[in-house]
Short mmCIF file of C-alpha atoms in Angstrom, two decimals:
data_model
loop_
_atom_site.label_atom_id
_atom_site.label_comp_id
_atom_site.label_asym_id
_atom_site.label_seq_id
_atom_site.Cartn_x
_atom_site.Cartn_y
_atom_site.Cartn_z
CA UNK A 52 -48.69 18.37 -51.91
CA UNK A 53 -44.98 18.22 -53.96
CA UNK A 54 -46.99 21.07 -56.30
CA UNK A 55 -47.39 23.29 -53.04
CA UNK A 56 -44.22 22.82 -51.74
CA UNK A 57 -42.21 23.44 -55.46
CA UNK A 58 -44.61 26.51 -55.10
CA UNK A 59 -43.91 27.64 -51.67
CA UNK A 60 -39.94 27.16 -52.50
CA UNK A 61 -39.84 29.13 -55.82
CA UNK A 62 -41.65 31.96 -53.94
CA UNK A 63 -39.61 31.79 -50.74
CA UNK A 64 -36.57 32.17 -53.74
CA UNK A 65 -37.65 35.23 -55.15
CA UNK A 66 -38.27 37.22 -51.93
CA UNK A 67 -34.61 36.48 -51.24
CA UNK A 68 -33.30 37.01 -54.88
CA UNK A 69 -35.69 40.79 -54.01
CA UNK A 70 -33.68 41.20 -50.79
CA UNK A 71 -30.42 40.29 -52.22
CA UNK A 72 -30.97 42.76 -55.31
CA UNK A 73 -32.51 45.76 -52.83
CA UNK A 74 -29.21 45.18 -50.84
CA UNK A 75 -26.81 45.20 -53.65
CA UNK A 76 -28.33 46.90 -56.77
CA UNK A 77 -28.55 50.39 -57.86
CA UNK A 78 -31.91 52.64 -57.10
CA UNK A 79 -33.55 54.73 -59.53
CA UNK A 80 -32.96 57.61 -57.68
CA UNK A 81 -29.11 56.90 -56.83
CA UNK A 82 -26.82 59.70 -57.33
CA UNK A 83 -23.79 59.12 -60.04
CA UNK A 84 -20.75 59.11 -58.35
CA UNK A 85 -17.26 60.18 -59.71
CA UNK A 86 -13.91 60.30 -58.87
CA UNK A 87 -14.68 63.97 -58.56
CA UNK A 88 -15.92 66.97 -59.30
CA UNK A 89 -13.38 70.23 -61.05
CA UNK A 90 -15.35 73.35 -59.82
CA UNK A 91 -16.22 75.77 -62.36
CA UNK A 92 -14.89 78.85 -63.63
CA UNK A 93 -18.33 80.44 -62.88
CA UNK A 94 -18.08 83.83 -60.44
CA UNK A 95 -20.96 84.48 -58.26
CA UNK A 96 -21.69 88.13 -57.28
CA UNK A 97 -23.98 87.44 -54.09
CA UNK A 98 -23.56 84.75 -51.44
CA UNK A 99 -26.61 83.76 -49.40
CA UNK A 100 -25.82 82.00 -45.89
CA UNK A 101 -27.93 78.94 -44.55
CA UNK A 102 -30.10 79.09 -42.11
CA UNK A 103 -28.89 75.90 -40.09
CA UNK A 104 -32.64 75.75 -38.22
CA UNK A 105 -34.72 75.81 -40.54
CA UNK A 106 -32.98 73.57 -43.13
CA UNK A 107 -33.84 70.11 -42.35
CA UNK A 108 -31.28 67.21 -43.83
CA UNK A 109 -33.08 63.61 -43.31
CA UNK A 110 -31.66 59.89 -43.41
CA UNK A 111 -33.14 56.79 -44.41
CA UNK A 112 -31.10 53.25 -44.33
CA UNK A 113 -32.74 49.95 -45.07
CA UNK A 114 -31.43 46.45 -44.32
CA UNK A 115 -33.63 42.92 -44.98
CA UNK A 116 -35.69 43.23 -42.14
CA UNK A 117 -36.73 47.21 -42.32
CA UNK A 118 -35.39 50.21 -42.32
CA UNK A 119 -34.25 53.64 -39.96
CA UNK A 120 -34.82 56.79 -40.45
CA UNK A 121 -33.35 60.48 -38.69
CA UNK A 122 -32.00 63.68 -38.89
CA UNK A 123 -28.31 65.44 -39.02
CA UNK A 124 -27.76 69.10 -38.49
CA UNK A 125 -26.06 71.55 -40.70
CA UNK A 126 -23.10 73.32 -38.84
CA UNK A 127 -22.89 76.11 -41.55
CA UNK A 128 -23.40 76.96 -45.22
CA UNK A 129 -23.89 79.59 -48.12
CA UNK A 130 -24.95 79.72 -51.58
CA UNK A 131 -23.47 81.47 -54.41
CA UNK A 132 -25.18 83.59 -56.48
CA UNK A 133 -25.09 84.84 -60.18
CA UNK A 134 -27.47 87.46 -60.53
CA UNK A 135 -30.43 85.42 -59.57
CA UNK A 136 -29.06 82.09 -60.43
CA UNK A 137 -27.33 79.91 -57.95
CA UNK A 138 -23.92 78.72 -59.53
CA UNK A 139 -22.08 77.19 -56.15
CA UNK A 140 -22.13 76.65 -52.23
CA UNK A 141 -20.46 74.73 -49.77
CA UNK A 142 -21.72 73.11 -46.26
CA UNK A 143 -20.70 71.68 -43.05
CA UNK A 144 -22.48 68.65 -41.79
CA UNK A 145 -21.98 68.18 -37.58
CA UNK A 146 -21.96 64.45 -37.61
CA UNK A 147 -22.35 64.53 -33.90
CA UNK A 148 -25.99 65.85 -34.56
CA UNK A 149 -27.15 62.27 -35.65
CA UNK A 150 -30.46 61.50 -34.28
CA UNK A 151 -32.75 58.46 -35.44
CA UNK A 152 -36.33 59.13 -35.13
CA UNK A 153 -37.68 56.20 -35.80
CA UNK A 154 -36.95 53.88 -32.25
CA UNK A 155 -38.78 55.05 -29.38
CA UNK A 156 -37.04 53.16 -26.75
CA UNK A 157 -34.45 54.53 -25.43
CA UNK A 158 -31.91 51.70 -25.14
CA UNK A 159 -32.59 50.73 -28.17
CA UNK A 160 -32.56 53.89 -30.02
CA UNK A 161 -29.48 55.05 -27.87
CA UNK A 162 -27.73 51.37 -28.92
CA UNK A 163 -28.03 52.39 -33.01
CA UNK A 164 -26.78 56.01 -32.43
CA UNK A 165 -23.68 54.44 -31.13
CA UNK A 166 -23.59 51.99 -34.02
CA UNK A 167 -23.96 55.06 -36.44
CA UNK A 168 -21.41 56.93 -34.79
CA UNK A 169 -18.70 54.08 -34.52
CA UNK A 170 -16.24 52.99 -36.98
CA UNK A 171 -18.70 50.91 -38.31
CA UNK A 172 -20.22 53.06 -40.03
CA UNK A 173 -19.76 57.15 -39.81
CA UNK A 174 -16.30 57.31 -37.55
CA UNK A 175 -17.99 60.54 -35.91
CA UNK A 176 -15.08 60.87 -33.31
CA UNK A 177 -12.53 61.05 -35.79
CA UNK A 178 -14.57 62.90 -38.41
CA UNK A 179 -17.06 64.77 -36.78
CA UNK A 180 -17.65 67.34 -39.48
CA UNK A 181 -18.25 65.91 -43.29
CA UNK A 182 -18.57 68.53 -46.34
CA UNK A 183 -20.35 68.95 -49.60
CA UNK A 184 -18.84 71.65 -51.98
CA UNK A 185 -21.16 72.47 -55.34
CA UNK A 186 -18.78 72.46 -57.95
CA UNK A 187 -21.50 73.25 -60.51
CA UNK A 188 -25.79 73.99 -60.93
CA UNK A 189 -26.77 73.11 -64.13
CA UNK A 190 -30.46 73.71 -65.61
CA UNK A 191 -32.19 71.21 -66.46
CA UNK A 192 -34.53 71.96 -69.56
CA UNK A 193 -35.89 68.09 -69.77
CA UNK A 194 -35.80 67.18 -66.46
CA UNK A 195 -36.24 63.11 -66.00
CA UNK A 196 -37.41 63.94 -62.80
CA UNK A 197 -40.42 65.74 -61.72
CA UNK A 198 -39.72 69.15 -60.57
CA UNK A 199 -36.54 69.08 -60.77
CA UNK A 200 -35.26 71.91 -62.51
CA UNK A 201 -31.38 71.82 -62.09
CA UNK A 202 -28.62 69.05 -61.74
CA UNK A 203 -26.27 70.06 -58.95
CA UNK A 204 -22.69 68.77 -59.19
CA UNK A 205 -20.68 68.72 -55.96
CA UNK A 206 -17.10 67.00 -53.92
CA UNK A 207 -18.72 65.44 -50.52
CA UNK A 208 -16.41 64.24 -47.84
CA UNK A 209 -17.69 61.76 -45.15
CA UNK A 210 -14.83 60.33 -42.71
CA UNK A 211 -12.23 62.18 -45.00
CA UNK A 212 -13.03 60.41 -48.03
CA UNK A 213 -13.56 62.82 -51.10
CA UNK A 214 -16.27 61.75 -54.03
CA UNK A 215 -17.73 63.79 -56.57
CA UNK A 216 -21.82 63.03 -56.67
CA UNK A 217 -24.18 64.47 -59.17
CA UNK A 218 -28.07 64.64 -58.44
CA UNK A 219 -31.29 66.61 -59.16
CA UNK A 220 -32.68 69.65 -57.35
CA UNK A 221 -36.03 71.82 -57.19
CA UNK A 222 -34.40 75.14 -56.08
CA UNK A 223 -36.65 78.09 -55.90
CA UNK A 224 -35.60 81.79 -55.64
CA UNK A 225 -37.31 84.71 -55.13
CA UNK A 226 -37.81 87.92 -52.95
CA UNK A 227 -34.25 87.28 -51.38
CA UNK A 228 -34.72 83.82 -50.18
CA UNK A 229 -33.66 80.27 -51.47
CA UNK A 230 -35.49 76.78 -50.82
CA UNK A 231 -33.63 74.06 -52.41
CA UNK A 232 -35.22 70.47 -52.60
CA UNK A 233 -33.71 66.88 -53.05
CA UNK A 234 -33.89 63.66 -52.89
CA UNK A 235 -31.15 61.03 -53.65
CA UNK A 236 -29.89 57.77 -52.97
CA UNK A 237 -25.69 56.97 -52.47
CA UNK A 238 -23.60 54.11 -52.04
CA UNK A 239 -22.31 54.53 -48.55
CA UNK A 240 -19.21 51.84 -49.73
CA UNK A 241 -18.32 54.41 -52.15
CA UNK A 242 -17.33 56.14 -48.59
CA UNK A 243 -15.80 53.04 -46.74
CA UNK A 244 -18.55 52.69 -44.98
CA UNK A 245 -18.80 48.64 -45.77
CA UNK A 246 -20.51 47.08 -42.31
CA UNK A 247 -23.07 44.11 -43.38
CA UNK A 248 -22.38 45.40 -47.30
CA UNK A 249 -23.45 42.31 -49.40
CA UNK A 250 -20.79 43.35 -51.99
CA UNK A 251 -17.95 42.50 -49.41
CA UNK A 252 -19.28 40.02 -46.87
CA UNK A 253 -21.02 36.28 -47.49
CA UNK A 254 -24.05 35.03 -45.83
CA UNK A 255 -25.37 37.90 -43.88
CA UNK A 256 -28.88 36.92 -44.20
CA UNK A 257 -31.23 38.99 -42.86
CA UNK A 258 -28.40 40.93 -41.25
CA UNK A 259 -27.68 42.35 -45.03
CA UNK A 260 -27.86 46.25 -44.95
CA UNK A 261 -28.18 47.84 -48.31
CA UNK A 262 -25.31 49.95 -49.65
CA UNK A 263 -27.62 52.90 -50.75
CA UNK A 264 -28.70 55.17 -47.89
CA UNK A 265 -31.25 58.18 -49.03
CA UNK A 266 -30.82 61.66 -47.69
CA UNK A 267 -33.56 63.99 -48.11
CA UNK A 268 -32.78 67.77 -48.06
CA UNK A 269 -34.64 70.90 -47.41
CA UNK A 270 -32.41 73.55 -47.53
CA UNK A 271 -33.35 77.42 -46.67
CA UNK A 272 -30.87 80.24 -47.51
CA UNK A 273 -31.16 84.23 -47.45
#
């Protein structure tokens, strides 16, 4: 019986130390961020606007208990061009445009959407736009990453805050259009955003929320 128990405690231990880590640790796919990003001396000759429908930009947070997952709009965007070679871009990101998918009650869904929105977290109704400028596309000849064939380098501003983030891309061009693929984890903290943040607040528990949110983008432009 003491055997079970010692058993039963060093297991219970390790699913914590596993939740403590998730919330707190880095991901394999987390973006490196900087202080940011100088934009390069690189001059495009075309410029290819967004299309803000059929671009998709998805969420995903995760806490102890589960995770959430949604959708935010693109207000506006373009890509620069170099010949056939994307070297830059910028985009607007309507932070009102939130939406969480995965809730089906409405209460309860409508109850996180404030959350999100609120000072909390995003501060949408005192920064209801954030921004991503691409400082820099590099090509990636031995891509760590599957698919991905170039390393985009970029400022992005969430409630005013300015970081430089670096992550990989599968970006396609041909016959006029642009698909652009990625999928990254970063440290929301890095962006204030510290609400049930392990790093900065003592026995949350199960309310722990992990720092790294991922965003998952499919990005059309012509």
């Amino acid at each position: 019986m003491k055997i079970t128990k010692l058993l039963n405690f060093f297991l219970l231990f390790a699913v914590l130390t596993v939740f403590v880590l998730s919330g707190c640790g880095k991901s394999e796919k987390e973006a490196k961020i900087t202080s940011g990003e100088k934009p390069s001396d690189v001059k495009g000759n075309k410029t290819l606007v967004v299309d803000v429908n059929e671009s998709i930009v998805k969420w995903v947070g995760r806490k102890v208990t589960g995770q959430h997952d949604g959708t935010v709009k693109l207000l506006n965007g373009e890509i620069l061009m170099d010949s056939d070679k994307p070297v830059g871009g910028k985009f607007d990101i309507d932070m009102n445009s939130i939406v969480v998918l995965d809730i089906t009650d409405p209460e309860t869904n409508g109850k996180l959407l404030a959350h999100l929105k609120s000072d909390d977290f995003f501060s949408v109704e005192k920064n209801p736009v954030s921004k991503f400028e691409i400082t820099s596309i590099e090509n990636l000849s031995d891509a760590t990453v599957p698919e991905m064939n170039y390393n985009i380098k970029g400022n992005l501003t969430i409630k005013g805050i300015t970081k430089g983030i670096i992550f990989p891309a599968h970006i396609k061009y041909e016959n006029g259009k642009l698909t652009a693929l990625a999928d990254f984890d970063i440290d929301r903290t890095e962006w204030d955003i510290k609400y049930g943040s392990g790093k900065f607040f003592q026995n949350l528990g199960d309310k722990m929320i992990n720092d790294n949110f991922t965003l998952k983008l499919n990005i059309t432009a012509k």
